[in-house]
GROMACS .gro file of C-alpha atoms in nm:
model
  162
    1MET     CA    1   0.000   0.000   0.000
    2THR     CA    2   0.143   0.335  -0.099
    3LEU     CA    3   0.060   0.661   0.064
    4PRO     CA    4  -0.063   0.942  -0.161
    5GLU     CA    5   0.197   1.204  -0.217
    6GLY     CA    6   0.135   1.534  -0.045
    7ASN     CA    7   0.164   1.872  -0.205
    8ASP     CA    8   0.519   1.970  -0.268
    9SER     CA    9   0.588   2.313  -0.120
   10ARG     CA   10   0.784   2.405  -0.432
   11ASP     CA   11   0.478   2.337  -0.651
   12VAL     CA   12   0.259   2.550  -0.426
   13LEU     CA   13   0.512   2.834  -0.436
   14LEU     CA   14   0.535   2.816  -0.816
   15ARG     CA   15   0.155   2.829  -0.849
   16LEU     CA   16   0.142   3.137  -0.626
   17ILE     CA   17   0.415   3.307  -0.828
   18ARG     CA   18   0.233   3.236  -1.155
   19ARG     CA   19  -0.088   3.384  -1.016
   20TRP     CA   20   0.070   3.684  -0.845
   21PRO     CA   21  -0.167   3.941  -1.003
   22TRP     CA   22  -0.468   3.765  -0.845
   23LEU     CA   23  -0.292   3.740  -0.512
   24LEU     CA   24  -0.200   4.108  -0.521
   25ALA     CA   25  -0.556   4.204  -0.614
   26ALA     CA   26  -0.699   3.994  -0.327
   27VAL     CA   27  -0.458   4.151  -0.077
   28CYS     CA   28  -0.541   4.505  -0.194
   29LEU     CA   29  -0.916   4.438  -0.194
   30GLY     CA   30  -0.900   4.288   0.155
   31GLY     CA   31  -0.699   4.585   0.283
   32LEU     CA   32  -0.943   4.837   0.134
   33LEU     CA   33  -1.240   4.645   0.273
   34GLY     CA   34  -1.082   4.639   0.620
   35LEU     CA   35  -1.003   5.011   0.601
   36GLY     CA   36  -1.361   5.090   0.498
   37ILE     CA   37  -1.513   4.885   0.778
   38SER     CA   38  -1.279   5.036   1.038
   39GLY     CA   39  -1.389   5.383   0.925
   40LEU     CA   40  -1.754   5.294   0.981
   41LEU     CA   41  -1.720   5.135   1.325
   42ARG     CA   42  -1.654   5.334   1.641
   43PRO     CA   43  -1.350   5.228   1.842
   44VAL     CA   44  -1.419   5.062   2.176
   45TYR     CA   45  -1.173   5.107   2.460
   46GLU     CA   46  -1.142   4.896   2.771
   47GLY     CA   47  -1.025   5.020   3.107
   48VAL     CA   48  -0.907   4.756   3.355
   49ALA     CA   49  -0.866   4.760   3.732
   50VAL     CA   50  -0.732   4.467   3.932
   51VAL     CA   51  -0.863   4.388   4.281
   52GLY     CA   52  -0.679   4.135   4.497
   53VAL     CA   53  -0.902   3.902   4.696
   54GLY     CA   54  -0.763   3.635   4.923
   55VAL     CA   55  -0.853   3.418   5.218
   56ASP     CA   56  -0.731   3.513   5.566
   57TYR     CA   57  -0.619   3.176   5.695
   58GLY     CA   58  -0.561   3.331   6.039
   59ARG     CA   59  -0.938   3.347   6.081
   60THR     CA   60  -1.038   3.030   5.901
   61LEU     CA   61  -0.932   2.674   5.857
   62PRO     CA   62  -0.769   2.572   5.529
   63LEU     CA   63  -1.037   2.553   5.262
   64ASP     CA   64  -1.094   2.263   5.029
   65GLU     CA   65  -1.153   2.323   4.659
   66GLU     CA   66  -1.533   2.333   4.688
   67ALA     CA   67  -1.529   2.582   4.977
   68MET     CA   68  -1.280   2.804   4.792
   69ARG     CA   69  -1.501   2.802   4.481
   70HIS     CA   70  -1.801   2.892   4.698
   71ALA     CA   71  -1.612   3.183   4.857
   72LEU     CA   72  -1.499   3.316   4.517
   73ASP     CA   73  -1.856   3.290   4.388
   74ARG     CA   74  -1.970   3.506   4.679
   75ALA     CA   75  -1.704   3.763   4.590
   76ARG     CA   76  -1.823   3.756   4.226
   77GLU     CA   77  -2.177   3.823   4.346
   78VAL     CA   78  -2.058   4.130   4.538
   79PHE     CA   79  -1.875   4.268   4.232
   80LEU     CA   80  -2.184   4.233   4.012
   81ALA     CA   81  -2.450   4.313   4.273
   82ASP     CA   82  -2.706   4.582   4.200
   83GLU     CA   83  -2.599   4.772   4.514
   84THR     CA   84  -2.238   4.784   4.396
   85LEU     CA   85  -2.328   4.900   4.047
   86GLU     CA   86  -2.573   5.158   4.184
   87ALA     CA   87  -2.287   5.296   4.397
   88VAL     CA   88  -2.077   5.314   4.079
   89MET     CA   89  -2.351   5.509   3.901
   90ARG     CA   90  -2.390   5.746   4.196
   91ALA     CA   91  -2.015   5.808   4.213
   92ASP     CA   92  -1.964   5.868   3.840
   93ASN     CA   93  -2.177   6.141   3.680
   94GLN     CA   94  -2.093   6.024   3.327
   95ALA     CA   95  -2.224   5.678   3.412
   96GLN     CA   96  -2.553   5.826   3.534
   97GLU     CA   97  -2.594   6.018   3.208
   98ARG     CA   98  -2.487   5.736   2.979
   99TYR     CA   99  -2.659   5.433   3.136
  100ASP     CA  100  -3.025   5.445   3.221
  101SER     CA  101  -3.020   5.132   3.439
  102VAL     CA  102  -2.786   4.901   3.625
  103ASN     CA  103  -2.839   4.633   3.359
  104ALA     CA  104  -2.726   4.871   3.083
  105LEU     CA  105  -2.408   4.935   3.282
  106ARG     CA  106  -2.362   4.563   3.350
  107ASP     CA  107  -2.361   4.497   2.973
  108GLN     CA  108  -2.041   4.706   2.943
  109LEU     CA  109  -1.855   4.524   3.221
  110ARG     CA  110  -1.622   4.225   3.216
  111LEU     CA  111  -1.525   4.040   3.533
  112SER     CA  112  -1.243   3.785   3.511
  113GLU     CA  113  -1.096   3.576   3.789
  114ILE     CA  114  -0.716   3.587   3.794
  115ASP     CA  115  -0.462   3.440   4.035
  116GLY     CA  116  -0.519   3.605   4.369
  117GLY     CA  117  -0.794   3.842   4.263
  118TRP     CA  118  -1.024   3.979   3.998
  119GLU     CA  119  -0.981   4.183   3.683
  120LEU     CA  120  -1.256   4.442   3.635
  121GLY     CA  121  -1.290   4.556   3.274
  122VAL     CA  122  -1.513   4.835   3.144
  123ARG     CA  123  -1.578   4.904   2.774
  124SER     CA  124  -1.646   5.259   2.662
  125GLY     CA  125  -1.614   5.495   2.367
  126THR     CA  126  -1.331   5.697   2.524
  127PRO     CA  127  -1.027   5.565   2.709
  128GLU     CA  128  -1.061   5.821   2.989
  129GLU     CA  129  -1.419   5.719   3.062
  130ALA     CA  130  -1.331   5.349   3.056
  131ALA     CA  131  -1.041   5.396   3.299
  132SER     CA  132  -1.242   5.622   3.528
  133LEU     CA  133  -1.536   5.383   3.541
  134ALA     CA  134  -1.307   5.084   3.607
  135ASN     CA  135  -1.145   5.266   3.899
  136VAL     CA  136  -1.483   5.370   4.042
  137TRP     CA  137  -1.609   5.012   4.009
  138ALA     CA  138  -1.301   4.881   4.191
  139SER     CA  139  -1.343   5.135   4.473
  140ALA     CA  140  -1.714   5.064   4.515
  141SER     CA  141  -1.645   4.689   4.509
  142LEU     CA  142  -1.380   4.718   4.779
  143GLU     CA  143  -1.621   4.909   5.003
  144GLU     CA  144  -1.891   4.644   4.949
  145LEU     CA  145  -1.643   4.361   5.012
  146GLN     CA  146  -1.525   4.524   5.335
  147ALA     CA  147  -1.887   4.559   5.447
  148ALA     CA  148  -1.946   4.192   5.363
  149VAL     CA  149  -1.639   4.091   5.566
  150GLY     CA  150  -1.772   4.294   5.859
  151HIS     CA  151  -2.108   4.118   5.836
  152ALA     CA  152  -1.938   3.777   5.814
  153CYS     CA  153  -1.723   3.847   6.121
  154SER     CA  154  -2.029   3.967   6.313
  155ALA     CA  155  -2.220   3.651   6.217
  156ALA     CA  156  -1.925   3.433   6.322
  157ASP     CA  157  -1.907   3.610   6.660
  158ARG     CA  158  -2.278   3.556   6.716
  159GLN     CA  159  -2.255   3.192   6.619
  160SER     CA  160  -1.965   3.134   6.859
  161LYS     CA  161  -2.172   3.279   7.145
  162TRP     CA  162  -2.449   3.024   7.095
   0.00000   0.00000   0.00000
C-alpha cells in the first residue's frame, strides 16, 4: 500500500508566483475592505482595574476546593450586585448620564478571575471614561467587600456565642 503524495511546497510556491496578479488584487481588496469597515465602526476602549481578593487563613481553617469556589462565587456576586453598580452610578456622573439602568451598565462590564484576585474591565467609547469607570467600580467593590467581611465576622461572633 502506498501513501498518496502530499503537495510539494515548491509546486505551491510556483503556483502562487504564476498567479501573483490575483494574489496582489486579493490583498489590496481585503486591505481596502478592512479600512472601509474600520472607518464605519466606532472604536471601543477597555479600562481595567485589578482587585486582589484572598482568604485570611488566620481566621479560618484551610479551605478545600469546593469551599474556595463557593467563597470566590460570593465575591463575584458582590462585584456584580445591584448595590455595587448603583454605587458606581452614583459616584460617576458620566455613568448616570450614559446608562439608564444598572443592567445597561452591566452589559459594558467584564469580570475575570485571575490568580489572587479579579480583573474588572469596562468598555467605553473613550479611554478616559473606561479607565475612570473601572477605577470607580473597583473602589465601590472594595467598600462592598469590606462591608461583607464585617457582616461575616459579626455573624461568626454571634454563632460562637451560641
